[in-house]
CSV table of C-alpha atoms in Angstrom, one decimal:
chain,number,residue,atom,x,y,z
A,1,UNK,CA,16.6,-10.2,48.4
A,2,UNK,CA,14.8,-8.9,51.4
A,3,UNK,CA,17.2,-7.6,54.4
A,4,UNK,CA,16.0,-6.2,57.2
A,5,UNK,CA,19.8,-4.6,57.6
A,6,UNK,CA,19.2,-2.9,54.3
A,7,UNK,CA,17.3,-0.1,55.7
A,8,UNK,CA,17.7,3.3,56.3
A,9,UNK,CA,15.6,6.6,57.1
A,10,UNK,CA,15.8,10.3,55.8
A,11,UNK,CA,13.4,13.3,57.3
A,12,UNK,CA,12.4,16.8,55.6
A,13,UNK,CA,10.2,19.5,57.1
A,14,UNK,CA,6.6,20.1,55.0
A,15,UNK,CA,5.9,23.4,53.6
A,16,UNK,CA,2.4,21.9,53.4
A,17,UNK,CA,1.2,19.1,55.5
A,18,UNK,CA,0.9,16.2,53.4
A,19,UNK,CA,2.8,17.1,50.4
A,20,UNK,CA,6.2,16.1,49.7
A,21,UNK,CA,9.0,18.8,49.8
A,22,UNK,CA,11.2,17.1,47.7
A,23,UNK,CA,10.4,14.8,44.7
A,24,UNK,CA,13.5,13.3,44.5
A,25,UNK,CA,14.6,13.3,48.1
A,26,UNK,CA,17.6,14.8,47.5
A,27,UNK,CA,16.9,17.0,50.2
A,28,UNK,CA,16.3,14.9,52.7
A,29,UNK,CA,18.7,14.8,56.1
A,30,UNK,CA,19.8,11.4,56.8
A,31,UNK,CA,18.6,10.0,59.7
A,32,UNK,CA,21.2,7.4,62.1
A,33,UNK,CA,18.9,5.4,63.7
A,34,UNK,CA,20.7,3.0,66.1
A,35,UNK,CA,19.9,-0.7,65.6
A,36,UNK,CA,17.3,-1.9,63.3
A,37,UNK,CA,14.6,0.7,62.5
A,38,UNK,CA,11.6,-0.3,63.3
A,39,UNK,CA,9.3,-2.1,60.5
A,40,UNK,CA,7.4,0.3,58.6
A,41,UNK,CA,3.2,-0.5,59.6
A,42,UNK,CA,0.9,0.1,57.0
A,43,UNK,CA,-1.8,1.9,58.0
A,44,UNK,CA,-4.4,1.5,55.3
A,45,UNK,CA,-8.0,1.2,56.1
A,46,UNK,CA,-10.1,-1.8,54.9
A,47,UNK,CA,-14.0,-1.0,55.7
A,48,UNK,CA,-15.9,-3.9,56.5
A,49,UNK,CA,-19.3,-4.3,54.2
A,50,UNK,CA,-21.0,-6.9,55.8
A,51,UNK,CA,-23.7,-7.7,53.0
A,52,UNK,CA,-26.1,-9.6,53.8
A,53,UNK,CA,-27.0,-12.4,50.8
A,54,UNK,CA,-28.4,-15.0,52.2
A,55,UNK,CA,-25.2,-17.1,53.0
A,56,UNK,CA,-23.4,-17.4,56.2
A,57,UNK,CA,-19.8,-15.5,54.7
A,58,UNK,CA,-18.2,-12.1,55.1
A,59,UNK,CA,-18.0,-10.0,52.2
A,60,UNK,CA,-15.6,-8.0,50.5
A,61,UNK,CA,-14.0,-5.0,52.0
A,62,UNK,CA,-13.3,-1.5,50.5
A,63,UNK,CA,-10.6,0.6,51.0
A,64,UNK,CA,-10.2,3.1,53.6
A,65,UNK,CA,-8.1,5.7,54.4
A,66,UNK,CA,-4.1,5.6,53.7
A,67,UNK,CA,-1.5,5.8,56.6
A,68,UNK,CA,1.7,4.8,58.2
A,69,UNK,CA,2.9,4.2,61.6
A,70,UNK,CA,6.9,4.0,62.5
A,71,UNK,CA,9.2,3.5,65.4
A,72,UNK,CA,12.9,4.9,65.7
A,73,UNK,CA,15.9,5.2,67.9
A,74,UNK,CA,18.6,8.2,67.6
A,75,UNK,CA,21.4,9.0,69.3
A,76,UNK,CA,21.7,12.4,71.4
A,77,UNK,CA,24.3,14.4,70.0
A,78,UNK,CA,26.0,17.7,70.5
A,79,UNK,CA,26.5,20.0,67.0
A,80,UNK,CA,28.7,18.7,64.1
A,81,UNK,CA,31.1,21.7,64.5
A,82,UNK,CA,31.6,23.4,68.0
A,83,UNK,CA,30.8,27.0,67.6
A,84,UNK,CA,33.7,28.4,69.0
A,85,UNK,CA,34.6,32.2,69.7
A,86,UNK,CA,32.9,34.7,67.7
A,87,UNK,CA,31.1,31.9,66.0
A,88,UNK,CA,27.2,32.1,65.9
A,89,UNK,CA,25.8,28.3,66.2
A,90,UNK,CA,23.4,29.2,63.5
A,91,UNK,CA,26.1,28.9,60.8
A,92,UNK,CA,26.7,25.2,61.8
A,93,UNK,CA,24.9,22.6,59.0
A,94,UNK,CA,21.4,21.3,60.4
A,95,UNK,CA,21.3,18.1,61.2
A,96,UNK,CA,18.7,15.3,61.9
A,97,UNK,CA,17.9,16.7,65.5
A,98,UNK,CA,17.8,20.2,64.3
A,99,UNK,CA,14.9,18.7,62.2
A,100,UNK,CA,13.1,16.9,64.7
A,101,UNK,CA,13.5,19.1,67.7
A,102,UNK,CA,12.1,22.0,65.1
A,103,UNK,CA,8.9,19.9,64.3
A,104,UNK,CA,8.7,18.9,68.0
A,105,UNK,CA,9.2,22.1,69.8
A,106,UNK,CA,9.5,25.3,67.4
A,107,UNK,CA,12.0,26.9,65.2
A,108,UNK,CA,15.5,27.0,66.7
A,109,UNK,CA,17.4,30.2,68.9
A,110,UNK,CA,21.0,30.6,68.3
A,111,UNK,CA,24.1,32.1,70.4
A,112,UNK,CA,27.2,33.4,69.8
A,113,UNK,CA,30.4,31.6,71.5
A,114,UNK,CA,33.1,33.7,73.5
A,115,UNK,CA,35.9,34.0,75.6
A,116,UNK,CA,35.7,34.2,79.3
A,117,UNK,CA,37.0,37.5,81.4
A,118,UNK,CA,35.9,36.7,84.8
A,119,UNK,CA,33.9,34.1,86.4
A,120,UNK,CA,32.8,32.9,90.2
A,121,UNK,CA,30.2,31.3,91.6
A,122,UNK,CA,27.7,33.5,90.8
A,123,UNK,CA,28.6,35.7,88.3
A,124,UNK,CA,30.4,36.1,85.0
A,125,UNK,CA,31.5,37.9,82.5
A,126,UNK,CA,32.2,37.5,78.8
A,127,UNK,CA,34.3,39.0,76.1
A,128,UNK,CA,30.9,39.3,74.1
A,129,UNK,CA,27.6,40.2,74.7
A,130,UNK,CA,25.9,36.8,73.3
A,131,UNK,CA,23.5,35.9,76.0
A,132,UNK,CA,20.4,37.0,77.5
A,133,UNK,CA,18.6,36.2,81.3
A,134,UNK,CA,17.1,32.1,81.1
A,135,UNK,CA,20.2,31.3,78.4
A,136,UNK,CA,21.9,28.0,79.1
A,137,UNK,CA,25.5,28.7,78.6
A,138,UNK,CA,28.5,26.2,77.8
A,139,UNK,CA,31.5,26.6,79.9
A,140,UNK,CA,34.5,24.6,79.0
A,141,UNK,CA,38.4,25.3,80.0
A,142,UNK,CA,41.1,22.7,79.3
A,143,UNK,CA,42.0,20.8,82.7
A,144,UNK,CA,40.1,22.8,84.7
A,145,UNK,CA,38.5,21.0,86.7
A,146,UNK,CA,41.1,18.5,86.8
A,147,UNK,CA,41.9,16.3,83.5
A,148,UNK,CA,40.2,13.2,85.4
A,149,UNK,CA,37.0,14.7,85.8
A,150,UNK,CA,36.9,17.3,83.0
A,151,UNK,CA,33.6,18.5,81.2
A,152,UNK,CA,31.7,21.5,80.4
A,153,UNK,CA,29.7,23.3,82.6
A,154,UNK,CA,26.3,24.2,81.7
A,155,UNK,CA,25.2,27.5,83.8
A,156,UNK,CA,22.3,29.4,83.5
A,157,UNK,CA,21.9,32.9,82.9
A,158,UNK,CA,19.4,34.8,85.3
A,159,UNK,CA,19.8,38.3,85.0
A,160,UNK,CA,21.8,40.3,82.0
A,161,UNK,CA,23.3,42.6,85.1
A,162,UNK,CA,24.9,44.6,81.8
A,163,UNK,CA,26.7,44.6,78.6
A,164,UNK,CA,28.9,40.9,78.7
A,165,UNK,CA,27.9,40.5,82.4
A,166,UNK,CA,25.6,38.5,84.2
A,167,UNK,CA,24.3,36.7,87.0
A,168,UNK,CA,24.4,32.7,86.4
A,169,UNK,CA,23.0,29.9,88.7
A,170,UNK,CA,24.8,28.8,92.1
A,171,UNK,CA,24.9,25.3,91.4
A,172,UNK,CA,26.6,22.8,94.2
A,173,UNK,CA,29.6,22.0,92.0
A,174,UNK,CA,30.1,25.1,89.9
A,175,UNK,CA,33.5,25.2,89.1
A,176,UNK,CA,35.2,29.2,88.7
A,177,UNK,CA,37.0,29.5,85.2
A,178,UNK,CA,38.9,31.2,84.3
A,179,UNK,CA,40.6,34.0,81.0
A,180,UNK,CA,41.3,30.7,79.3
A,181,UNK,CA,37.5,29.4,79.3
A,182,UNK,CA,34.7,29.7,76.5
A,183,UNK,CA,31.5,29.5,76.4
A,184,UNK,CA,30.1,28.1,73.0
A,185,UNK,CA,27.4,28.8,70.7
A,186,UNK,CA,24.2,27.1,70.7
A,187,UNK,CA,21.1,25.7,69.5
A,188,UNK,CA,18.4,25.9,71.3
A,189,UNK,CA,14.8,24.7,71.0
A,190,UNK,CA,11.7,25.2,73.3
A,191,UNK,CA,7.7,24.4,73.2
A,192,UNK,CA,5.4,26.6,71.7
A,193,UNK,CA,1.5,25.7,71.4
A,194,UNK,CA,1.7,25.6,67.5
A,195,UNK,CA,4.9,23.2,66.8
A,196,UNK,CA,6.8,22.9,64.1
A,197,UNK,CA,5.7,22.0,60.2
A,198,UNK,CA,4.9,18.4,59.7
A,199,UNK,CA,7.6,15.8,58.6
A,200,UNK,CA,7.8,13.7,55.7
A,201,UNK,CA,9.6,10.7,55.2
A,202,UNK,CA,11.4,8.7,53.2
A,203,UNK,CA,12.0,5.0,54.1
A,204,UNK,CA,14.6,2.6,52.1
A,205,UNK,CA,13.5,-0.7,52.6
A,206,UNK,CA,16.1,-2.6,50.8
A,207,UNK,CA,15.2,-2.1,47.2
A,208,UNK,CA,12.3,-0.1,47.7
A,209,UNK,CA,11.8,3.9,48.6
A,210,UNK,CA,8.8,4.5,50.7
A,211,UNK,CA,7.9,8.4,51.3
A,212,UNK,CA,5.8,9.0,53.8
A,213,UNK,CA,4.0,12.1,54.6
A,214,UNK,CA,2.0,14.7,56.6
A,215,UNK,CA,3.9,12.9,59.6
A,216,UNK,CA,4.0,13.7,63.3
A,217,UNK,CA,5.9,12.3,66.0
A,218,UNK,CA,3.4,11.4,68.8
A,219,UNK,CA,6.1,10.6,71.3
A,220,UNK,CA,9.7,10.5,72.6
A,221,UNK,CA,12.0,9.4,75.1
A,222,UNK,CA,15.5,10.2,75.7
A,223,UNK,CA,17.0,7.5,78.2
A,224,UNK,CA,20.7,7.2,79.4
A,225,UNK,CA,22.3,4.3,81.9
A,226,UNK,CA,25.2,5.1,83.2
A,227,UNK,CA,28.2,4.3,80.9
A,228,UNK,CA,25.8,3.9,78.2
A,229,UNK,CA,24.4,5.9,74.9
A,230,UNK,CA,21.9,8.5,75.3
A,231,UNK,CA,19.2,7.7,73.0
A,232,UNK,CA,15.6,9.0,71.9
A,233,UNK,CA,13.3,6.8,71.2
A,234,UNK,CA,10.4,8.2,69.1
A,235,UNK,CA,7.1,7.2,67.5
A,236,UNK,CA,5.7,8.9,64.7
A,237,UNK,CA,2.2,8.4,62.7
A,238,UNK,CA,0.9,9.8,59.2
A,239,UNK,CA,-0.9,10.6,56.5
A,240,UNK,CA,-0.1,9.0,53.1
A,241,UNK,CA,2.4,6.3,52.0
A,242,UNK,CA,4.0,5.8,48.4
A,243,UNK,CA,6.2,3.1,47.1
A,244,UNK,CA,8.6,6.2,45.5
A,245,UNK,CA,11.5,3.8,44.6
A,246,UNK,CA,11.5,5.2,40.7
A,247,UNK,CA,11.6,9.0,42.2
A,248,UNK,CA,13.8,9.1,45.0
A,249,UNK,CA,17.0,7.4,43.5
A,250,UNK,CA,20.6,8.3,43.7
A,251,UNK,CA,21.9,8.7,47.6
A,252,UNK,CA,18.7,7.4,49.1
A,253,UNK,CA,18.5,3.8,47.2
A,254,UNK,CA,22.0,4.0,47.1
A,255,UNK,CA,22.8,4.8,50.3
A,256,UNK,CA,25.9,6.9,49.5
A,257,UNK,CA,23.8,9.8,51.8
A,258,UNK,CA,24.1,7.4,55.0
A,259,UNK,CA,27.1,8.4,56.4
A,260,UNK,CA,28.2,7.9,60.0
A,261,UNK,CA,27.8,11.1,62.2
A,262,UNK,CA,31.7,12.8,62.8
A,263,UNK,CA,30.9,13.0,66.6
A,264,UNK,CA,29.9,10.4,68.7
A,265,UNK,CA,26.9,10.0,70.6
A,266,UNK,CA,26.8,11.5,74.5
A,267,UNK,CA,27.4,9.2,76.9
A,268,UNK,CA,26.1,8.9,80.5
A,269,UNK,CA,29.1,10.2,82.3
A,270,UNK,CA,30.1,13.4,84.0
A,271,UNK,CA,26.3,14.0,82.9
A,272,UNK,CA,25.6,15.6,86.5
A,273,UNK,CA,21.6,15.9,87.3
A,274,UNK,CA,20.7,19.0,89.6
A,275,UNK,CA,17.2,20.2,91.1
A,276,UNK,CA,17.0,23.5,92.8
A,277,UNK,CA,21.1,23.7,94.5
A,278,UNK,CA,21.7,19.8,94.9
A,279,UNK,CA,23.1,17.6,92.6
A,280,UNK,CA,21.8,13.8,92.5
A,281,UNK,CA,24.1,11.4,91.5
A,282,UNK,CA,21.4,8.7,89.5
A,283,UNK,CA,22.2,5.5,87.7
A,284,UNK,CA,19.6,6.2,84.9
A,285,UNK,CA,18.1,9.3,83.2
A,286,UNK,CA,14.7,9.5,81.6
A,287,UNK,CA,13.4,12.2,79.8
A,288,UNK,CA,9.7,11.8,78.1
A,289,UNK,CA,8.6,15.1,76.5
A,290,UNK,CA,5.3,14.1,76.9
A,291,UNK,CA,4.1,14.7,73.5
A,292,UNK,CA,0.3,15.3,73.2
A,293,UNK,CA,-0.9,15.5,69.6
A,294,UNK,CA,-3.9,15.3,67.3
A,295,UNK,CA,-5.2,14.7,64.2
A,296,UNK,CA,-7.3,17.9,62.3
A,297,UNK,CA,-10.2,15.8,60.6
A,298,UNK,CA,-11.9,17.3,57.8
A,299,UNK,CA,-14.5,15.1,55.3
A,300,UNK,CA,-12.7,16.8,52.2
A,301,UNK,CA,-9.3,15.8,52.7
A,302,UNK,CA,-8.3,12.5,51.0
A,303,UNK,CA,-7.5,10.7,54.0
A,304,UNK,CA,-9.9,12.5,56.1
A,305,UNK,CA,-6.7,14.7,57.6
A,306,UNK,CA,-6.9,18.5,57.2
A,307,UNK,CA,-3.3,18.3,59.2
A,308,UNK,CA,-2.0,16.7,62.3
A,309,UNK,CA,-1.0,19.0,64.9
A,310,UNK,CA,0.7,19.1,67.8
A,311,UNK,CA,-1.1,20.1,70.7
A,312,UNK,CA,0.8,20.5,74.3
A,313,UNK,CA,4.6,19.2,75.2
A,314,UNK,CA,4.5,18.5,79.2
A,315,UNK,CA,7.9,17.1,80.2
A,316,UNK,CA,8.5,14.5,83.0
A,317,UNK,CA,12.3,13.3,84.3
A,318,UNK,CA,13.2,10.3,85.9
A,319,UNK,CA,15.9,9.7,87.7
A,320,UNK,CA,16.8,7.1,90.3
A,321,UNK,CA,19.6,8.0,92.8
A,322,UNK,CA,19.9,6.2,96.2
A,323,UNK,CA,17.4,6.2,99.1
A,324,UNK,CA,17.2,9.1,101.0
A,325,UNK,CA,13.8,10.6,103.4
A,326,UNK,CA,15.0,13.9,102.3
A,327,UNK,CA,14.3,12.8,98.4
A,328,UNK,CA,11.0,11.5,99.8
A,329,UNK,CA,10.3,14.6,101.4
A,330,UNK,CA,10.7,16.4,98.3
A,331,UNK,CA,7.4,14.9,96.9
A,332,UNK,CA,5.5,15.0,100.6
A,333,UNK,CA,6.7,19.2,100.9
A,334,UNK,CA,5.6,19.3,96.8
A,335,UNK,CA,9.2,21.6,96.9
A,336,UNK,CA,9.9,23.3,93.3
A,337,UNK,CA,13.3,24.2,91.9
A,338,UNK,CA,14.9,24.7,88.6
A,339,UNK,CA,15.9,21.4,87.1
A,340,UNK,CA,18.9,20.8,84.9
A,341,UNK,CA,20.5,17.5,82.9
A,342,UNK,CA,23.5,17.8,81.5
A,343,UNK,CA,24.2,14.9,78.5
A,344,UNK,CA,27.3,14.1,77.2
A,345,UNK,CA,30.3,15.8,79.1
A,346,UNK,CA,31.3,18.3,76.8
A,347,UNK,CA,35.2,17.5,76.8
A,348,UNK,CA,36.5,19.2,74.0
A,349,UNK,CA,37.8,16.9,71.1
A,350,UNK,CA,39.1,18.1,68.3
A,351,UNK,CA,36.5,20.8,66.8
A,352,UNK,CA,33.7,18.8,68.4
A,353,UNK,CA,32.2,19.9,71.9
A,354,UNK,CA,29.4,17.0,71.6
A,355,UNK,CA,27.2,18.1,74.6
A,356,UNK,CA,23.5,18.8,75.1
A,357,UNK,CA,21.0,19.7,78.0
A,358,UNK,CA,17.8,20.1,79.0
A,359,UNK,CA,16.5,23.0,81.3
A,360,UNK,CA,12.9,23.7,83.0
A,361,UNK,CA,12.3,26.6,85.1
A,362,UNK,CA,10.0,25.1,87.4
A,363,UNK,CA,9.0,21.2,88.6
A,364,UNK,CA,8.2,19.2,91.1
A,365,UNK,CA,8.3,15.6,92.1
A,366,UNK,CA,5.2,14.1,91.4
A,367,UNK,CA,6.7,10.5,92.7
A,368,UNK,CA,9.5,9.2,95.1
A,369,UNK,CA,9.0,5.7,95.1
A,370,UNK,CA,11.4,3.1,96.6
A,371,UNK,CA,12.6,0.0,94.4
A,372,UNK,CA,15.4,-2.5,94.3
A,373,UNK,CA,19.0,-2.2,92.8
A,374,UNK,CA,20.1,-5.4,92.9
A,375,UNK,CA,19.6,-5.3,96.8
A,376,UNK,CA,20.9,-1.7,97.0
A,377,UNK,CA,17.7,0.6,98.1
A,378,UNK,CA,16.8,3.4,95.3
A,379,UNK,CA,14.0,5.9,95.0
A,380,UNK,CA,12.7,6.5,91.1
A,381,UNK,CA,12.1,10.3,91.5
A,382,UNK,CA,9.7,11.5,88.5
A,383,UNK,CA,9.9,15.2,88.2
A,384,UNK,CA,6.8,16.5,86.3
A,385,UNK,CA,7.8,20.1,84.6
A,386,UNK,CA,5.3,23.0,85.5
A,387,UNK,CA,4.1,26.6,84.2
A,388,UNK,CA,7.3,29.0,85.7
A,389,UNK,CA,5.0,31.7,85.6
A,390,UNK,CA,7.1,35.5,85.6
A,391,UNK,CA,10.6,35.2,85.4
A,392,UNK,CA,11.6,38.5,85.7
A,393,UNK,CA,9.6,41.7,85.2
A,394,UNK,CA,6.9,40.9,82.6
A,395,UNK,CA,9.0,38.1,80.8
A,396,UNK,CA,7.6,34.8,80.9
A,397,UNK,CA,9.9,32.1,82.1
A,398,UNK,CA,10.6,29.0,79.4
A,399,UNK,CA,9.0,26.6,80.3
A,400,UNK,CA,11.4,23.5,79.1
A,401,UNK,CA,14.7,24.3,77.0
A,402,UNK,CA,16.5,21.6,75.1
A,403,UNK,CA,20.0,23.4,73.7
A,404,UNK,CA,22.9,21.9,72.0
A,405,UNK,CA,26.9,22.7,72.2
């Protein structure tokens, strides 16, 4: 019997666009959607004939083209395992964002964690030389700040002043830790004009395996309310779609490969937002990685698709904290800044550090628009991420960083 409960979703990179990279899926990560996944949309063609014989009735279509159309929601973790002291992040197990951030963005940078020797406001030093200038680094020490209010600290590293030392953003509410800190490993991903491989798919739809390939995600959102998940919601689009319930058996059809991730999702809470040296307090967070892709035609392909590529990521963030002329101003003075959002506090449970963020160099607001809160007055602020330009010498800044803890 048909349930649309009975569902769940599993990824792979392709070597080669449109082929799959596992027969048997076994392979495959395990995606956890949240909710019901969206229903899977056929995409094959039917070409209209339109013969004319002398009656007044359509005729009998061909077939077209194959292809496959899906909607998904995930939650924003951090990494499965904190990479602690000593620990390089790339040793942690690659999960389902690890695999979609890669295809999204580009291949995946890794740091080492270590302890903390010294630390102020604007400076640190480490017990390791793990980082270099534009690094987002995870700073965490129990209780400090206070128990209440505890999380980590994401800083950014603008200048390698030496070995282990260097110069970190002055943000508003930087907190100074201390011998007992650490700064963890991490996983970080950001844009590149080729992307990653294409994905394949493979779709249980109750009693039936779908795989579906020479995919590529054509847009995502990550959204947090306060108190609530942080979540990405993503389309995706493709090439071919099978019915490959007799090949991909065991955990797929099974299900004994959907497993509930060991850390929870991140939560909109002690998930400060900061532009240039001010941090906004906002009710909601919206991140759309403005995804522009397209499709490579080519007349000797079967489906007419030589590959589907992606072609530019340009970044806008919305927040919404309360009304203010100098927010407003903001947009009228077109005044740039760095632009960092922290998801997920970062408080330490277990061997999990569960925290992400998201980092660009340079943006702007583009909009600064009043609307009503329930009779409170708000502004949704749209930040629109733009070209950095030189960070330092002849390095060119990163444009828009998305790194894990």
């Amino acid at each position: 019997m048909a349930r649309t409960r009975r569902s769940a979703l599993y990824v792979a990179a392709e070597s080669t666009y449109g082929t799959d990279p596992d027969s048997d899926g076994s392979s495959y990560t395990f995606v956890p959607t949240l909710g019901t996944i969206g229903l899977l949309k056929d995409g094959r063609e039917l070409l209209e004939t339109k013969y004319f014989l002398g009656r007044n009735f359509p005729t009998t279509p061909i077939q077209g083209r194959d292809g496959w159309s899906l909607d998904f929601e995930v939650p924003i973790t951090g990494l499965s395992v904190r990479a602690g002291e000593g620990t390089n992040a790339s040793t942690v197990a690659a999960d389902y964002l690890d695999v979609l951030f890669a295809h999204m963005f580009t291949a995946v940078t890794t740091t080492i964690g270590t302890g903390v020797a010294t630390n102020t406001t604007t400076a640190i030093t480490t017990d390791a030389d793990s980082f270099i200038a534009q690094d987002l680094i995870p700073l965490f020490e129990t209780n400090n700040p206070a128990a209440a209010t505890q999380r980590t600290s994401w800083e950014l590293v603008t200048v390698r002043v030496g070995a282990s030392s260097y110069t970190i953003t002055n943000w508003a509410d930087h907190v100074n830790f201390t011998a007992a800190g650490t700064i963890f490993g991490t996983k970080m991903y950001q844009p590149s004009d080729a992307g990653g491989a294409s994905l394949a798919f493979a779709y249980v739809q109750d009693d039936l395996v779908y795989t579906l390939l020479g995919g590529r995600i054509t847009s995502a959102v990550i959204t947090g309310e306060v108190g609530q998940l942080i979540k990405m919601k993503i389309s995706a689009s493709g090439d071919t779609k099978i019915d490959d319930t007799t090949a991909k058996t065991g955990n797929l059809i099974s299900g004994s490969g959907a497993v509930v991730p060991n850390r929870s999702p991140c939560v909109t809470l002690r998930s400060p937002v900061r532009f240039g040296t001010t941090t906004y307090p906002t009710r909601k967070i919206e991140i759309d990685l403005g995804l522009v892709t397209a499709v490579q035609e080519s007349s000797g392909a079967a489906n007419g698709r030589a590959n589907y590529e992606s072609i530019s990521v340009n970044p806008k963030i919305t927040i919404e904290p309360l009304y203010s002329d100098a927010n407003l101003n903001l947009k009228r003075d077109v005044t740039t800044g760095r632009l960092l959002v922290q998801m997920g506090s970062g408080v330490l449970s277990g061997t999990i550090a569960n925290t992400a963020a998201i980092h660009a160099e340079v943006a702007n607001v583009m909009e600064a628009d009043a609307t009503d809160d329930q009779g409170r007055l708000r502004q949704q602020i749209v930040f629109q991420v733009v070209d950095g330009g030189i960070f330092t010498g002849s390095t060119v800044s990163r444009h828009f960083q998305f790194v894990r803890a």
